[in-house]
Coordinates of C-alpha atoms and ligand atoms in Angstrom, one line a residue:
M197 CA 1.5 -2.6 -22.7
S198 CA 3.9 0.2 -22.5
S199 CA 7.0 -0.5 -24.5
S200 CA 9.4 1.7 -22.7
S201 CA 11.6 -1.1 -21.4
S202 CA 15.2 -0.4 -21.0
T203 CA 18.2 -1.8 -19.4
A204 CA 19.3 0.4 -16.5
A205 CA 22.6 2.1 -17.4
G206 CA 25.6 1.2 -15.4
S207 CA 24.3 -2.1 -14.3
P208 CA 27.2 -4.4 -13.5
S209 CA 27.3 -7.7 -15.5
P210 CA 25.5 -10.3 -13.4
S211 CA 28.1 -12.9 -14.3
V212 CA 30.9 -10.7 -12.9
V213 CA 29.2 -10.1 -9.7
A214 CA 27.7 -13.6 -9.2
L215 CA 30.6 -15.8 -10.0
T216 CA 33.6 -14.9 -8.0
S217 CA 36.0 -17.8 -7.6
S218 CA 35.0 -18.4 -4.0
S219 CA 31.3 -18.5 -4.9
L220 CA 32.1 -21.0 -7.6
V221 CA 33.8 -23.2 -5.0
N222 CA 31.0 -22.8 -2.6
Q223 CA 28.1 -23.1 -5.1
Q224 CA 27.3 -26.6 -4.0
Q225 CA 27.1 -25.6 -0.4
Q226 CA 25.0 -22.6 -1.3
L227 CA 22.5 -24.8 -2.8
Q228 CA 22.1 -26.8 0.4
S229 CA 22.0 -24.0 3.0
P230 CA 19.2 -21.5 3.4
L231 CA 19.7 -18.0 2.0
H232 CA 18.0 -16.3 4.9
V233 CA 19.4 -15.9 8.4
N234 CA 17.9 -16.6 11.7
T235 CA 16.8 -13.2 13.1
P236 CA 16.7 -11.9 16.6
L237 CA 13.6 -11.9 18.7
I238 CA 13.9 -9.0 21.1
E239 CA 11.6 -7.9 23.8
S240 CA 10.8 -4.2 23.3
L241 CA 10.4 -2.4 26.6
A242 CA 9.2 0.7 24.7
L243 CA 6.3 -1.3 23.1
N244 CA 5.6 -3.1 26.4
K245 CA 5.1 0.3 28.0
I246 CA 2.7 1.5 25.4
L247 CA 0.4 -1.5 25.9
S248 CA 0.7 -1.8 29.7
T249 CA -2.0 0.2 31.3
E250 CA -3.1 0.5 34.9
G251 CA -5.6 -2.2 34.7
N252 CA -3.5 -4.3 32.4
N253 CA 0.1 -4.4 33.4
G254 CA 2.6 -6.9 32.2
V255 CA 1.8 -6.9 28.5
R256 CA 5.0 -8.0 26.8
V257 CA 5.9 -7.4 23.1
W258 CA 8.7 -9.1 21.2
A259 CA 9.9 -7.8 17.9
K260 CA 11.0 -10.5 15.3
L261 CA 13.6 -8.5 13.4
D262 CA 13.3 -9.7 9.9
A263 CA 14.4 -6.3 8.7
L264 CA 17.8 -7.6 9.5
Q265 CA 17.7 -10.2 6.7
P266 CA 20.5 -9.7 4.2
S267 CA 18.0 -8.6 1.5
G268 CA 16.3 -6.2 4.0
S269 CA 13.0 -8.1 4.4
F270 CA 11.4 -11.4 5.3
K271 CA 10.9 -12.0 1.6
I272 CA 14.3 -13.8 1.3
R273 CA 12.9 -16.6 3.4
G274 CA 10.4 -17.7 0.8
V275 CA 12.2 -16.3 -2.3
G276 CA 15.4 -17.9 -1.2
L277 CA 13.9 -21.3 -0.8
H278 CA 12.0 -21.0 -4.1
C279 CA 15.0 -19.8 -6.0
S280 CA 17.3 -22.5 -4.5
R281 CA 14.8 -25.2 -5.5
V282 CA 14.3 -24.1 -9.1
V283 CA 18.1 -23.8 -9.5
K284 CA 18.9 -27.1 -7.9
E285 CA 16.0 -29.2 -9.0
K286 CA 15.1 -27.7 -12.4
G287 CA 18.5 -26.5 -13.4
V288 CA 17.3 -22.9 -13.8
K289 CA 20.2 -20.6 -14.8
H290 CA 18.2 -17.3 -15.0
L291 CA 15.8 -16.0 -12.4
I292 CA 13.2 -13.5 -13.5
C293 CA 11.0 -11.4 -11.3
S294 CA 8.8 -8.3 -11.6
S295 CA 8.8 -6.3 -8.5
G296 CA 8.5 -2.9 -6.9
G297 CA 11.3 -3.5 -4.4
N298 CA 11.5 -6.2 -1.8
A299 CA 10.9 -9.4 -3.8
G300 CA 13.2 -8.1 -6.6
K301 CA 15.9 -7.4 -4.0
S302 CA 15.5 -10.9 -2.6
V303 CA 15.6 -12.6 -6.0
A304 CA 18.7 -10.5 -6.9
Y305 CA 20.3 -11.5 -3.7
A306 CA 19.4 -15.2 -4.1
G307 CA 20.8 -15.2 -7.7
R308 CA 24.1 -13.7 -6.5
R309 CA 24.4 -16.3 -3.8
L310 CA 23.4 -19.2 -6.1
G311 CA 25.6 -18.0 -8.9
V312 CA 22.9 -17.5 -11.5
K313 CA 21.8 -14.6 -13.6
T314 CA 18.9 -12.5 -12.5
T315 CA 16.6 -10.1 -14.3
I316 CA 14.3 -7.9 -12.3
V317 CA 11.6 -5.9 -14.1
L318 CA 10.4 -2.7 -12.4
P319 CA 7.9 -0.1 -13.3
S320 CA 9.4 3.2 -14.1
T321 CA 7.9 4.7 -11.0
I322 CA 10.2 2.8 -8.7
P323 CA 12.7 5.2 -7.2
L324 CA 16.3 5.2 -8.5
E325 CA 17.6 4.2 -5.1
T326 CA 15.7 1.0 -5.1
R327 CA 16.9 0.2 -8.6
E328 CA 20.4 0.8 -7.6
K329 CA 20.1 -1.4 -4.6
I330 CA 18.9 -4.2 -6.8
Q331 CA 21.6 -3.6 -9.4
A332 CA 24.2 -3.7 -6.6
E333 CA 23.3 -7.3 -6.1
G334 CA 24.3 -7.9 -9.7
A335 CA 20.9 -8.1 -11.2
N336 CA 20.0 -6.9 -14.7
V337 CA 17.3 -4.3 -14.0
L338 CA 14.8 -3.5 -16.7
V339 CA 12.1 -0.9 -16.6
N340 CA 8.8 -1.4 -18.3
G341 CA 5.6 0.6 -18.0
T342 CA 4.4 2.6 -15.0
I343 CA 2.6 -0.1 -13.1
W344 CA 3.5 -3.6 -11.9
D345 CA 1.2 -5.3 -14.4
E346 CA 3.2 -3.9 -17.3
A347 CA 6.5 -4.8 -15.6
D348 CA 5.1 -8.3 -15.0
I349 CA 4.1 -8.8 -18.7
L350 CA 7.7 -8.2 -19.7
A351 CA 9.0 -10.5 -16.9
R352 CA 6.7 -13.3 -18.2
E353 CA 7.8 -12.7 -21.8
I354 CA 11.4 -13.0 -20.8
A355 CA 10.7 -16.1 -18.7
E356 CA 9.0 -17.6 -21.7
R357 CA 12.1 -17.2 -23.8
E358 CA 14.6 -18.0 -21.0
G359 CA 12.7 -20.8 -19.2
A360 CA 9.4 -20.5 -17.4
D361 CA 10.7 -22.2 -14.3
G362 CA 12.9 -19.1 -13.7
Y363 CA 9.8 -16.9 -13.2
I364 CA 9.5 -16.1 -9.5
H365 CA 6.1 -14.9 -8.3
P366 CA 6.4 -12.5 -5.4
F367 CA 3.9 -14.2 -3.0
D368 CA 1.7 -16.8 -4.6
H369 CA 3.7 -20.1 -4.5
P370 CA 3.9 -22.9 -1.9
N371 CA 7.7 -22.7 -1.8
L372 CA 7.4 -19.1 -0.7
W373 CA 5.0 -19.9 2.1
E374 CA 7.1 -22.8 3.3
G375 CA 10.1 -20.4 3.4
H376 CA 8.2 -17.8 5.3
S377 CA 7.0 -20.4 7.8
T378 CA 10.6 -20.6 9.1
I379 CA 9.8 -17.5 11.1
I380 CA 7.7 -19.6 13.4
D381 CA 10.3 -22.4 13.6
E382 CA 12.7 -19.9 15.0
I383 CA 10.2 -18.5 17.5
Y384 CA 9.3 -22.0 18.5
A385 CA 12.9 -22.9 19.1
E386 CA 13.3 -20.0 21.4
Y387 CA 10.1 -21.0 23.2
T388 CA 11.3 -24.6 23.7
A389 CA 14.6 -23.2 25.0
G390 CA 12.7 -21.2 27.6
M391 CA 13.6 -17.8 26.1
V392 CA 10.1 -16.6 25.3
P393 CA 6.6 -17.6 26.4
K394 CA 4.1 -18.9 23.9
P395 CA 2.6 -15.9 22.1
D396 CA -1.1 -15.1 22.4
A397 CA -1.0 -13.0 19.3
I398 CA 1.2 -12.3 16.3
L399 CA 1.0 -9.1 14.3
C400 CA 1.8 -9.3 10.6
S401 CA 1.4 -7.1 7.6
V402 CA -0.6 -8.4 4.7
G403 CA -0.1 -7.5 1.0
G404 CA -0.7 -10.5 -1.2
G405 CA -0.9 -12.7 1.9
G406 CA 2.2 -14.8 1.4
L407 CA 3.7 -13.9 4.8
M408 CA 0.5 -14.6 6.6
I409 CA 0.1 -18.0 4.9
G410 CA 3.6 -18.9 5.9
I411 CA 3.0 -17.9 9.5
I412 CA -0.2 -19.9 9.7
Q413 CA 1.5 -22.9 8.2
G414 CA 4.3 -22.6 10.7
L415 CA 1.9 -22.3 13.6
R416 CA 0.0 -25.4 12.5
R417 CA 3.3 -27.3 12.2
V418 CA 4.3 -26.6 15.8
G419 CA 0.8 -27.1 17.2
W420 CA 0.0 -23.5 17.9
D421 CA -3.3 -23.5 16.0
D422 CA -4.8 -21.3 18.7
V423 CA -2.4 -18.3 18.4
T424 CA -4.3 -15.4 17.0
I425 CA -2.9 -13.5 14.0
I426 CA -3.7 -9.8 13.7
A427 CA -3.5 -9.3 9.9
V428 CA -2.7 -5.7 9.3
E429 CA -3.4 -3.6 6.3
T430 CA -3.8 0.1 5.6
H431 CA -7.2 1.6 4.9
G432 CA -6.1 2.1 1.3
A433 CA -4.9 -1.5 0.9
R434 CA -7.6 -3.6 2.6
S435 CA -7.8 -6.5 0.3
L436 CA -7.9 -9.1 3.1
A437 CA -10.4 -7.1 5.1
A438 CA -12.6 -6.9 2.0
C439 CA -12.7 -10.7 2.0
F440 CA -13.8 -10.7 5.6
D441 CA -16.5 -8.2 4.8
A442 CA -17.8 -10.2 1.9
Q443 CA -17.0 -13.6 3.5
K444 CA -15.5 -14.7 0.2
H445 CA -12.4 -14.1 -1.9
V446 CA -12.9 -10.7 -3.5
R447 CA -10.9 -8.2 -5.6
L448 CA -10.9 -4.5 -4.8
D449 CA -11.4 -2.0 -7.6
A450 CA -8.2 -0.3 -8.6
S451 CA -9.6 3.0 -7.3
Q452 CA -9.8 1.5 -3.8
V453 CA -6.1 0.7 -3.6
T454 CA -4.7 4.0 -2.6
S455 CA -2.2 3.4 0.2
I456 CA 1.3 4.8 0.1
C457 CA 2.4 1.5 1.6
K458 CA 3.1 0.2 -1.9
T459 CA 4.2 -3.3 -0.8
L460 CA 0.8 -3.8 0.7
A461 CA -1.2 -2.3 -2.1
T462 CA -2.7 -5.3 -3.8
R463 CA -6.1 -5.5 -5.3
A464 CA -6.6 -9.1 -4.0
V465 CA -4.8 -11.4 -1.6
C466 CA -4.1 -14.7 -3.2
K467 CA -6.8 -17.4 -2.8
E468 CA -4.8 -19.4 -0.3
A469 CA -4.5 -16.4 2.0
W470 CA -8.3 -16.2 2.3
E471 CA -8.5 -20.0 2.7
C472 CA -6.0 -19.8 5.6
A473 CA -7.6 -16.7 7.1
K474 CA -10.9 -18.5 7.2
S475 CA -9.6 -21.5 9.0
H476 CA -7.3 -19.9 11.6
P477 CA -8.0 -17.3 14.3
V478 CA -7.2 -14.2 12.2
I479 CA -8.4 -10.7 13.0
P480 CA -8.1 -8.1 10.3
A481 CA -7.0 -4.6 11.4
Q482 CA -6.3 -1.5 9.4
V483 CA -4.3 1.7 10.1
S484 CA -3.9 4.9 8.2
D485 CA -0.9 5.6 6.0
L486 CA 0.1 8.4 8.4
E487 CA 0.0 6.0 11.4
A488 CA 2.1 3.5 9.5
V489 CA 4.7 6.2 8.6
E490 CA 4.8 7.5 12.1
A491 CA 5.2 4.0 13.6
C492 CA 8.4 3.6 11.4
L493 CA 9.8 6.9 12.8
K494 CA 8.9 5.9 16.4
F495 CA 10.4 2.4 16.0
V496 CA 13.7 3.7 14.6
D497 CA 14.0 5.8 17.8
D498 CA 12.8 3.0 20.1
E499 CA 14.6 0.1 18.7
R500 CA 17.1 1.5 16.2
V501 CA 15.7 -0.4 13.2
L502 CA 14.6 1.3 10.0
V503 CA 11.6 -0.3 8.3
E504 CA 9.3 0.8 5.5
P505 CA 5.6 1.8 6.1
A506 CA 4.3 -1.6 5.0
C507 CA 6.0 -3.0 8.1
G508 CA 5.2 0.2 10.1
A509 CA 1.5 -0.7 9.7
S510 CA 1.9 -3.7 12.0
L511 CA 3.8 -1.6 14.5
A512 CA 1.2 1.1 14.3
V513 CA -1.4 -1.3 15.7
I514 CA 0.7 -1.2 18.9
Y515 CA 1.6 2.5 18.9
Q516 CA -2.0 3.4 18.3
K517 CA -3.3 0.8 20.8
H518 CA -5.6 -0.4 18.0
E519 CA -9.0 -1.4 19.3
E520 CA -8.7 -5.0 17.8
L521 CA -5.5 -5.5 19.8
V522 CA -6.9 -4.0 23.0
K523 CA -10.1 -6.1 22.7
L524 CA -8.0 -9.3 22.4
N525 CA -6.4 -8.7 25.8
A526 CA -3.3 -10.5 24.8
K527 CA -0.4 -10.7 27.3
N528 CA 2.4 -11.9 25.1
I529 CA 2.6 -10.4 21.6
I530 CA 5.0 -10.9 18.7
A531 CA 5.3 -8.2 16.1
I532 CA 6.8 -9.5 12.8
V533 CA 9.1 -6.6 11.9
C534 CA 9.1 -7.7 8.2
G535 CA 11.4 -4.9 7.1
G536 CA 11.5 -3.3 3.7
N537 CA 14.0 -1.6 1.4
T538 CA 12.0 1.2 -0.1
T539 CA 12.4 3.8 2.5
S540 CA 14.8 6.2 4.2
I541 CA 14.5 8.5 7.2
K542 CA 14.1 11.4 4.9
S543 CA 11.3 9.9 2.9
L544 CA 9.5 8.9 6.1
M545 CA 9.7 12.5 7.3
D546 CA 8.6 13.8 4.0
N547 CA 5.6 11.5 4.0
Q548 CA 4.8 12.4 7.6
R549 CA 4.8 16.1 6.7
A550 CA 2.7 15.6 3.6
L551 CA 0.2 13.3 5.2
S552 CA -0.1 15.4 8.3
A553 CA -0.7 18.5 6.2
L554 CA -3.7 16.7 4.7
T555 CA -5.1 15.2 7.8
P556 CA -6.3 18.3 9.6
T557 CA -8.5 19.2 6.6
L558 CA -10.4 16.0 7.0
P559 CA -12.7 14.9 9.8
A560 CA -11.1 14.0 13.1
A561 CA -12.3 10.4 12.6
L562 CA -9.7 10.0 9.8
T563 CA -7.0 9.1 12.3
T564 CA -9.0 6.6 14.2
T565 CA -8.8 3.0 13.3
T566 CA -11.9 1.1 12.4
T567 CA -12.5 -1.7 9.9
T568 CA -15.2 0.3 8.0
T569 CA -14.0 2.8 5.5
T570 CA -15.2 5.3 3.0
T571 CA -13.1 7.2 0.6
T572 CA -12.4 10.9 0.6
T573 CA -10.5 12.3 -2.4
T574 CA -8.5 15.4 -1.5
P575 CA -7.8 18.1 -3.9
F576 CA -4.1 17.9 -3.2
A577 CA -1.8 16.8 -6.0
V578 CA 0.3 13.8 -5.0
D579 CA 3.5 15.3 -6.3
I580 CA 3.9 16.8 -2.9
I581 CA 4.8 13.3 -1.8
S582 CA 6.1 11.5 -4.8
T583 CA 8.8 14.1 -5.7
T584 CA 10.2 14.2 -2.2
S585 CA 10.0 10.6 -1.3
S586 CA 10.6 7.2 -2.6
I587 CA 7.1 6.2 -1.7
P588 CA 4.3 6.9 -4.1
S589 CA 1.2 8.4 -2.8
T590 CA -1.4 6.8 -5.0
T591 CA -1.5 3.2 -6.1
T592 CA -3.8 1.5 -8.5
N593 CA -2.6 -2.1 -8.8
N594 CA -4.4 -4.2 -11.3
N595 CA -3.0 -7.4 -10.0
T596 CA -1.7 -9.1 -6.9
P597 CA 1.9 -8.4 -6.6
D598 CA 4.0 -8.3 -3.4
D599 CA 5.5 -5.0 -3.4
I600 CA 4.1 -3.3 -6.4
S601 CA 2.2 -0.2 -7.1
S602 CA 1.1 1.7 -10.0
L603 CA 2.1 5.3 -9.5
T604 CA 0.0 8.0 -10.9
S605 CA -0.1 11.7 -10.6
T606 CA -3.8 11.7 -9.8
P607 CA -5.0 13.4 -6.6
L608 CA -4.2 11.6 -3.4
T609 CA -7.0 9.5 -2.2
I610 CA -7.3 9.0 1.5
Q611 CA -9.3 6.4 3.2
T612 CA -11.3 7.7 6.1
S613 CA -13.2 6.0 8.8
A614 CA -16.9 6.0 8.3
Ligands
PLP1661 C1 8.0 -5.1 3.9 C2 6.9 -5.9 3.5 N1 5.9 -6.2 4.4 C3 4.9 -6.9 4.1 C4 4.6 -7.4 2.8 C5 3.4 -8.2 2.5 O1 3.8 -9.5 2.2 P1 2.8 -10.4 1.4 O2 2.6 -9.9 0.1 O3 3.4 -11.8 1.5 O4 1.5 -10.4 2.2 C6 5.6 -7.1 1.8 C7 5.4 -7.6 0.5 O5 6.2 -7.3 -0.4 C8 6.7 -6.4 2.2 O6 7.7 -6.1 1.3

């Protein structure tokens, strides 16, 4: 394990940030009420237009805007519930999480709201802006190693000393799934109020699979077992698709995990994700990194909401009229706009430029979307992306984190269609 852990300079003391007098007064209330907010479900005329064709008019798309959560992503739904429970039921006073961005931000936010200390361990490759956003929540940010696994080792060591119940896994825990399932409760409430029709399909991005599990659990609870989920990954982060290929729970080689969508870049979905995917109508779909990045840029113009490429992957299925979506012939579609903190307009544009520069040198088939992939390693050094952007270009996770990537300066590996 790398031993380069260090406390980030200038980090505000968690106790100062977390325990203002009003938060002390309200602490009991905070423990009772959820830490996430109900998010808007808006119909996107721009997305409707993309999918409505001459022979198939009247396709409607709603965007469930979880990018508007206070922590910047859907993660707070599950993380908030989990943190509230361990604080309330187990008396945890210190929450510890290893993360590459969104889970860490959500744990830090939850800790501030609950008035407890938080420690977030990041690999050194996580951009300064992300660290600063987490510190701004009052978290103690530590840096250890260059990949999530190394950060996670330190997080678990700290949790052993400080209390194991304070360790928060980014996606593999029933509390997280239960929290994420509230997305469906909100959609169902709008349905029963006559605001939206029952969806035929829901688009969601898959990393470790926690979000998808929550959505499936929510659908079952409201009796919508027949609603299809399009489970979206990038070609370089196809851990769920690999399970479908093998028809069993499998783990990718580290060399196969190459996507710049670092919050999707997991070697394996958690076992429960595969169990859920087998027993519900789930269609795996993959897009390229470039398609995910470009979807973010289009969406910010279309709906004024900035998301990171992990979320853009789901939107790309619509922008690209992905064959799996077209085949489904769905009329009413909900896209989970799961959000993400680890991006900016500049980094999206930098990535778009870098990925576009690579694309023309590869076969045209690269930009098409199929479920079969082979790997082409380009001679380009990844620094072209990683120095100009907060998003790493190569990921080689050795584990199954939420929003983690190991960032190396090896050549950029791009997944191409076969
Ligand atoms: C923005 C965003 N989208 C999607 C995902 C994938 O979620 P899960 O790991 O629960 O599948 C993550 C995970 O961190 C994320 O941060």
